[in-house]
Amino acid sequence: MAESKSTDLYRDTVFLPSTSFPMRGRLPQREPEILERWKKIRLDEAIIRQSDQRVLEGKKVFTLHDGPPYANGHLHIGHALNKIIKDVINRSHRMNGEVVRYIPGWDCHGLPIEWKVEEKYRKAGKNKDDIPVLQFRAECRSYAQNWLSIQSSEFQRLGVQAEWDHRYATMDFSSEAAIVEEIGRFLLNGSLYRGLRPVMWSPVEKTALAEAEIEYHDHTSTTIFVAFPFVKDPTPQHLLENVSAVIWTTTPWTIPANRAIAYNNDITYQIISVKAVNADSHVSIGANFLIAQDLLTSFCEQAGITEFKEEASLEGNALAGAVAAHPLRGKGYDFDVPLLAGEFVTTEAGTGLVHCAPAHGEDDFYLCQQHQIGVTEYVEDDGRYASDVPLFAGIHVFKAAEAVCEELNLSRDEARNANKPFTGLVAQSSIVHSYPHSWRSRAPIIYRATPQWFIAMDDNRKIRENALSVLEDVTFVPAQIRNRLTSMIASRPDWCISRQRAWGVPIAVFVNKATREVLRDAEVMQRIVEAFKKEGADAWYNSSPSRFLGENYNSEEYEQVFDIVDVWFESGSTHAFVLGRDKLDFPADLYLEGSDQHRGWFQSSLLECVGTRGVAPYKAIVTNGFVMDEQGRKMSKSLGNVIAPQNVNDELGADILRLWVMNSDTNEDLRIGKEILKQQGELYRRLRNTLRWVLGGLEGFSDKEKLDYEDLPELEQWVLHRIYEMNQVIQKAIHTHEWVGVYPALHYFCTSDLSAFYFDIRKDSLYCDKKENIRRRAVRTVLDVLHRCLCTWLAPVLCFTAEDAWTARFGENATVHLEEFPLIPVKWSNDNLAKRWIQLRSIRRIITTEIENMRREGIIKSSLQAAVELNFSEEEAALFGHYDWAELVIVSRVDINIIPGSASLYSVETKQGGEGHAAPRIRVATGHKCARCWKVLDEVGGNSSYPELCLRCIDVVS
């Protein structure tokens, strides 16, 4: 027969796929159009109505409480990561039939915003302190509101679904009233107190800082060894006579504040007499020093001591009662320096003796407090020594090292000239070490003792103990992060909640000027709360104290406190004014933030809630990692490696960014860059092609075509089994909050199980069988299930693409985001069937590999030009011989040869016989190519009316 006749003659008889769902997503253009459509159809309102209906039906409520980002600047990639994960989880629970209200929030107070407003003042040559406080607060409010609106739009552009019109902000009047009411709870239950103790202090920002506001950078510090001569020797043998205790410190500026020296009872100390020194040493021959025995060699090397004599050895407890003189004695520092036992002293570095300045260190403070040693406040809020500090008045502490060393040198020389025990500077050097900095100003911080407001961790409310107890019932994802939060709670000091700033909620309390007692009156606090509800926290600044104190107190007798509360207390209080109301459960089902929030929001929320309500505000905590560049480096403008979510939206589309998030291991630090996003674009293309193929195969589909499960071929039943398994993966993630790996598994299902296997096999039946053919109806039955499953499963992540794929089938009035995940029947689960198809696919892989080899060699151009001889043992034939192998391997013909007595090559379950049979053999198919289905068959040309067609195609077209 003539094969040159055009195949176009039968093109219209082939049921080629047809869909309005385009091959290219054009996401940067299409996504804003979809956002506008959602506004037009009022999708957010429809979701609220759906939730209301589910409440009436008694459906489960799921509450994810949003940790508030700062309303300060454009969103960065970390914001996008966190909000996308939250959005995927919320959408999944909603599509699982639950009641979900997501109220987004913003943190609007505090230093980040003050800092930006002050920058504007500095550029204009203004001093912030000259601006009336209410004007300053108004400018901060305006600044925060502007960025809140910008960030809200940017979150929405990412496809995040939330009740944006009902957002919460800590600067709302109602929020400020609720926050001050929470402060009042601690005031009235006695846990709030005012105390003097060292806190992390920023001299640049002139305020105390929380641990969560600190980051560590390398810093070069001057290090010094300093000798303190003993003036009281408690040892029976007078071993400390003419001896000096030597300390080592990296903060020379704290020497003026020294009030004690700490030792450890379990350390062995050595008294040495110096016999020789090198030319650069400051040490005098004959000087006697007390040093920890384990650090003696290191000390002598650094001090330039080349020869010494060990005069005596003594245990640490022998130093009890010893007293030294301050090295600057006679110059305004004439107090004694007692030696005190402290467990924090080690022999890791230094001398085994620790200089204690109770105004500038936690360990120092508590040790001196135990021994009734007071705190001297030498350093002002800007980091300068106060005007009454001997020798160093007005010098900034970070510039004081030279001045301190100079004075210590003078003390040394004076003692040497007076033939007194060695005093002052022993040695000086420098060290580069990790040092705390303010994450806003990037400037180094200090520890500084100032009067601050604290919440007690271990008073009769037992906040620490109760917090650790309630955490036992909290789920952590990943599980190993539990120890991080519990260890931080166990070791943290009392919570310093005061800040010396203006933009925030004031710690609205009064202190009696005469007694210094804090006024704890519920009626006063209630008047404050009511005023804040109506006027916001500004009421504290523009009202007379008598407005709040009432008639029972004389306002002249009370100091009004104007410190503001720590922003971590504010955000930690948000449960009080967001949760426990309409369709928002308390405690929340989930808090989800970055891993740094163990010292931030997770902790402050827990402590605040336990301190006021005795319970945790959350049932589960999920953390995500930080985002690095493709080389694992932190993102930095100077490195030029910053990936902004706004740019990804404009260049690739938000769905690509969302896919990157859910394809990553979000439990760990993530990487992103142009190449990684390019890879995600390729993964997206495959998912989109899967959706497009399904839609194309469903053109004109109606429910009349559907077949019952029992009537489906085994291959379709296997696909339904895989759908069941995929649904189980998603359901597990919904219930455990463990989403890592879910969408890579879904991608594998789409590309490997569907596109590369099922679709490849069934496209012939879909395109070429009769419309009413059972096998073709089975395919379309499964495609209908796949479309509904894939669109809904992908909707939480590819929220724009899934919507397009849904409306392409059901019309513009439909939306996938009001759908629920399909209920998958248990009968679709068939493990035996799944095992059998693993074996079938293994055999198929062997055959298709050989076919591909022939194609590469140019023997055939298409697999349909091939025929296969497939050898089976008798056992294999019983298991696999009844399958349509020509269809499975997409060739025109398969001849099965049963080899009696041969061993099985393809099934480990069968008994082994003799020798193994031959592998599959591939040859060129004989016959002619069907002009419609392109199979090469001997039967083509046998019908004179349709000489170009095979019998199957003749039956269809006739």
Coordinates of N, CA, C and O in Angstrom, one line a residue, residues 522-615:
A522 N -5.9 48.2 91.8 CA -6.7 47.8 90.7 C -7.5 48.9 90.1 O -7.7 48.9 88.8
E523 N -8.1 49.7 90.9 CA -9.0 50.8 90.4 C -8.1 51.8 89.6 O -8.6 52.3 88.5
V524 N -7.0 52.1 90.0 CA -6.1 53.0 89.3 C -5.7 52.4 87.9 O -5.8 53.1 86.9
M525 N -5.4 51.1 88.0 CA -5.0 50.5 86.7 C -6.2 50.4 85.7 O -6.0 50.6 84.5
Q526 N -7.4 50.2 86.3 CA -8.6 50.2 85.4 C -8.8 51.5 84.8 O -9.2 51.6 83.6
R527 N -8.6 52.6 85.5 CA -8.8 53.9 84.9 C -7.8 54.2 83.8 O -8.1 54.8 82.7
I528 N -6.6 53.7 84.0 CA -5.5 53.8 82.9 C -6.0 53.0 81.7 O -5.9 53.5 80.5
V529 N -6.4 51.8 81.9 CA -6.9 50.9 80.7 C -8.0 51.6 80.0 O -8.0 51.7 78.7
E530 N -9.0 52.1 80.7 CA -10.1 52.8 80.0 C -9.7 54.0 79.2 O -10.2 54.3 78.1
A531 N -8.7 54.8 79.8 CA -8.2 55.9 79.0 C -7.5 55.5 77.8 O -7.6 56.2 76.7
F532 N -6.7 54.5 77.9 CA -6.0 54.0 76.7 C -6.9 53.5 75.6 O -6.6 53.6 74.4
K533 N -8.0 52.9 76.0 CA -9.0 52.4 75.0 C -9.5 53.5 74.2 O -9.8 53.4 73.0
K534 N -9.8 54.7 74.8 CA -10.4 55.8 74.1 C -9.3 56.6 73.4 O -9.6 57.1 72.3
E535 N -8.2 56.8 74.0 CA -7.2 57.8 73.4 C -5.8 57.2 73.1 O -4.9 57.9 72.6
G536 N -5.7 55.9 73.4 CA -4.4 55.3 73.1 C -3.4 55.6 74.3 O -3.8 56.3 75.2
A537 N -2.2 55.1 74.1 CA -1.2 55.4 75.2 C -0.8 56.8 75.3 O -0.2 57.2 76.3
D538 N -1.1 57.7 74.3 CA -0.8 59.1 74.4 C -1.5 59.7 75.7 O -1.0 60.7 76.2
A539 N -2.5 59.1 76.1 CA -3.2 59.6 77.3 C -2.3 59.7 78.5 O -2.5 60.5 79.4
W540 N -1.3 58.8 78.6 CA -0.4 58.8 79.7 C 0.5 60.1 79.7 O 1.0 60.5 80.7
Y541 N 0.7 60.6 78.5 CA 1.6 61.7 78.3 C 0.8 63.1 78.4 O 1.4 64.1 78.7
N542 N -0.4 63.1 78.0 CA -1.1 64.4 78.0 C -2.2 64.5 79.1 O -3.0 65.5 79.1
S543 N -2.1 63.6 80.1 CA -3.1 63.7 81.2 C -2.4 64.0 82.5 O -1.2 63.6 82.7
S544 N -3.1 64.7 83.4 CA -2.6 64.9 84.7 C -2.6 63.5 85.5 O -3.5 62.7 85.3
P545 N -1.6 63.3 86.3 CA -1.6 62.0 87.1 C -2.8 61.8 87.9 O -3.3 60.7 88.1
S546 N -3.5 62.9 88.3 CA -4.7 62.8 89.1 C -5.8 62.1 88.4 O -6.7 61.6 89.0
R547 N -5.8 62.2 87.1 CA -6.8 61.6 86.3 C -6.8 60.1 86.5 O -7.9 59.4 86.6
F548 N -5.7 59.5 86.8 CA -5.6 58.1 87.0 C -5.6 57.7 88.5 O -6.1 56.7 88.9
L549 N -4.9 58.6 89.3 CA -4.8 58.3 90.7 C -6.2 58.4 91.4 O -6.4 57.8 92.4
G550 N -7.0 59.3 90.9 CA -8.3 59.5 91.6 C -8.2 60.3 92.9 O -7.2 60.9 93.2
E551 N -9.2 60.2 93.6 CA -9.3 61.0 94.9 C -8.6 60.4 96.1 O -8.4 61.1 97.1
N552 N -8.3 59.1 95.9 CA -7.7 58.5 97.1 C -6.2 58.7 97.3 O -5.6 58.4 98.3
Y553 N -5.6 59.3 96.3 CA -4.1 59.5 96.3 C -3.8 61.0 95.9 O -4.4 61.6 95.0
N554 N -2.7 61.5 96.5 CA -2.2 62.8 96.2 C -1.2 62.7 95.2 O -0.1 62.1 95.4
S555 N -1.4 63.3 94.0 CA -0.5 63.1 92.9 C 0.9 63.7 93.2 O 1.9 63.3 92.5
E556 N 0.9 64.7 94.1 CA 2.2 65.3 94.4 C 3.2 64.3 95.1 O 4.4 64.4 95.2
E557 N 2.5 63.2 95.7 CA 3.3 62.2 96.4 C 3.8 61.1 95.6 O 4.5 60.2 96.1
Y558 N 3.5 61.1 94.3 CA 3.8 59.9 93.4 C 4.6 60.3 92.2 O 4.3 61.4 91.6
E559 N 5.5 59.5 91.9 CA 6.3 59.6 90.6 C 5.6 58.9 89.5 O 5.3 57.7 89.7
Q560 N 5.4 59.5 88.4 CA 4.8 58.8 87.2 C 5.9 58.3 86.4 O 6.8 59.0 85.9
V561 N 5.8 57.0 86.1 CA 6.9 56.3 85.4 C 6.6 56.5 83.9 O 5.5 56.2 83.4
F562 N 7.7 56.8 83.1 CA 7.6 57.0 81.7 C 8.4 56.1 80.9 O 8.5 56.2 79.6
D563 N 9.1 55.1 81.5 CA 9.7 54.1 80.7 C 8.7 53.4 79.9 O 7.5 53.2 80.4
I564 N 9.0 53.0 78.7 CA 8.1 52.2 77.9 C 8.4 50.7 78.1 O 9.5 50.3 78.5
V565 N 7.4 49.9 77.7 CA 7.6 48.4 77.9 C 8.4 47.8 76.7 O 8.2 48.3 75.6
D566 N 9.2 46.9 77.0 CA 9.9 46.1 76.0 C 8.9 45.7 74.9 O 7.9 45.1 75.1
V567 N 9.3 45.8 73.6 CA 8.5 45.4 72.5 C 8.2 43.9 72.5 O 7.2 43.4 72.0
W568 N 9.1 43.1 73.1 CA 8.9 41.7 73.2 C 7.8 41.4 74.2 O 7.1 40.4 74.0
F569 N 7.6 42.2 75.2 CA 6.4 42.1 76.1 C 5.2 42.4 75.3 O 4.2 41.7 75.4
E570 N 5.2 43.4 74.4 CA 4.1 43.8 73.6 C 3.7 42.7 72.7 O 2.5 42.2 72.7
S571 N 4.6 42.2 71.9 CA 4.2 41.1 71.0 C 3.9 39.8 71.8 O 3.1 39.0 71.3
G572 N 4.5 39.6 72.9 CA 4.2 38.5 73.7 C 2.8 38.5 74.3 O 2.2 37.5 74.8
S573 N 2.2 39.7 74.3 CA 0.9 39.9 74.9 C -0.2 39.8 73.8 O -1.4 39.9 74.2
T574 N 0.2 39.7 72.6 CA -0.8 39.7 71.5 C -1.9 38.7 71.6 O -3.0 38.8 71.2
H575 N -1.6 37.5 72.3 CA -2.6 36.5 72.5 C -3.8 37.1 73.2 O -4.9 36.7 73.1
A576 N -3.5 38.1 74.1 CA -4.6 38.6 75.0 C -5.6 39.4 74.2 O -6.7 39.5 74.6
F577 N -5.2 40.0 73.0 CA -6.2 40.8 72.3 C -6.5 40.3 70.9 O -7.1 40.9 70.1
V578 N -5.9 39.1 70.6 CA -6.2 38.5 69.3 C -7.0 37.1 69.4 O -8.0 36.8 68.8
L579 N -6.5 36.3 70.4 CA -7.0 35.0 70.5 C -8.2 34.9 71.5 O -8.5 35.9 72.2
G580 N -8.9 33.8 71.5 CA -10.0 33.6 72.5 C -11.2 34.4 72.1 O -12.0 34.7 73.0
R581 N -11.4 34.7 70.8 CA -12.6 35.4 70.4 C -13.2 34.7 69.2 O -12.8 33.5 68.9
D582 N -14.0 35.3 68.4 CA -14.8 34.7 67.3 C -13.9 33.9 66.4 O -13.0 34.4 65.7
K583 N -14.1 32.6 66.5 CA -13.4 31.6 65.6 C -11.9 31.7 65.7 O -11.1 31.3 64.8
L584 N -11.4 32.1 66.9 CA -9.9 32.1 67.1 C -9.7 31.5 68.5 O -9.9 32.1 69.5
D585 N -9.2 30.3 68.5 CA -9.1 29.5 69.7 C -7.9 30.0 70.6 O -6.9 30.6 70.1
F586 N -8.1 29.9 71.9 CA -7.0 30.1 72.9 C -6.9 28.8 73.7 O -8.0 28.4 74.3
P587 N -5.7 28.2 73.9 CA -4.5 28.6 73.2 C -4.5 28.3 71.7 O -5.3 27.5 71.2
A588 N -3.6 29.0 71.0 CA -3.6 28.8 69.5 C -3.1 27.4 69.3 O -2.3 26.8 70.0
D589 N -3.5 26.8 68.1 CA -3.0 25.5 67.7 C -1.5 25.6 67.3 O -0.7 24.7 67.5
L590 N -1.1 26.8 66.8 CA 0.3 26.9 66.3 C 0.8 28.3 66.4 O 0.1 29.3 66.0
Y591 N 2.1 28.4 66.8 CA 3.0 29.6 66.6 C 4.1 29.1 65.6 O 4.7 28.1 65.8
L592 N 4.3 29.9 64.6 CA 5.3 29.5 63.6 C 6.2 30.7 63.3 O 5.7 31.7 62.7
E593 N 7.5 30.7 63.6 CA 8.4 31.8 63.3 C 9.8 31.2 63.1 O 10.0 30.0 63.1
G594 N 10.8 32.1 62.8 CA 12.1 31.7 62.6 C 12.8 31.2 63.9 O 12.3 31.4 65.0
S595 N 13.9 30.5 63.7 CA 14.6 29.8 64.8 C 15.1 30.8 65.8 O 15.3 30.4 67.0
D596 N 15.3 32.1 65.5 CA 15.8 33.1 66.4 C 14.7 33.5 67.4 O 15.0 34.1 68.5
Q597 N 13.5 33.1 67.2 CA 12.4 33.5 68.1 C 12.3 32.6 69.4 O 11.4 32.9 70.2
H598 N 13.2 31.6 69.5 CA 13.2 30.9 70.8 C 13.7 31.9 71.9 O 13.3 31.8 73.1
R599 N 14.5 32.9 71.6 CA 14.9 33.9 72.6 C 14.0 35.1 72.4 O 14.2 36.1 73.1
G600 N 13.1 35.1 71.5 CA 12.2 36.3 71.2 C 10.8 35.9 71.5 O 10.4 35.7 72.6
W601 N 10.0 35.9 70.4 CA 8.5 35.8 70.6 C 8.0 34.6 71.2 O 7.1 34.6 72.0
F602 N 8.6 33.4 70.9 CA 8.2 32.2 71.5 C 8.3 32.3 73.0 O 7.5 31.9 73.8
Q603 N 9.5 32.8 73.5 CA 9.7 32.9 74.9 C 8.9 34.0 75.6 O 8.4 33.7 76.6
S604 N 8.9 35.2 75.0 CA 8.1 36.3 75.6 C 6.6 35.9 75.7 O 6.0 36.2 76.7
S605 N 6.1 35.3 74.7 CA 4.7 34.9 74.7 C 4.4 33.9 75.8 O 3.4 34.0 76.5
L606 N 5.3 32.9 75.9 CA 5.2 31.9 76.9 C 5.2 32.5 78.3 O 4.3 32.3 79.2
L607 N 6.2 33.3 78.6 CA 6.4 33.9 79.9 C 5.2 34.8 80.3 O 4.7 34.8 81.4
E608 N 4.8 35.6 79.3 CA 3.7 36.5 79.6 C 2.4 35.8 79.9 O 1.7 36.1 80.8
C609 N 2.2 34.7 79.1 CA 0.9 34.0 79.3 C 0.9 33.1 80.5 O -0.1 33.1 81.3
V610 N 2.0 32.5 80.8 CA 2.2 31.7 82.0 C 2.1 32.6 83.2 O 1.4 32.3 84.2
G611 N 2.7 33.8 83.1 CA 2.6 34.7 84.3 C 1.3 35.3 84.6 O 1.0 35.7 85.7
T612 N 0.4 35.4 83.6 CA -0.9 36.0 83.8 C -2.1 34.9 83.8 O -3.1 35.2 84.3
R613 N -1.8 33.8 83.1 CA -2.9 32.8 82.9 C -2.5 31.4 83.3 O -3.4 30.5 83.4
G614 N -1.2 31.2 83.6 CA -0.8 29.9 84.0 C -0.7 28.8 82.9 O -0.5 27.6 83.2
V615 N -0.9 29.2 81.7 CA -0.9 28.2 80.6 C 0.0 28.8 79.4 O 0.3 30.0 79.4

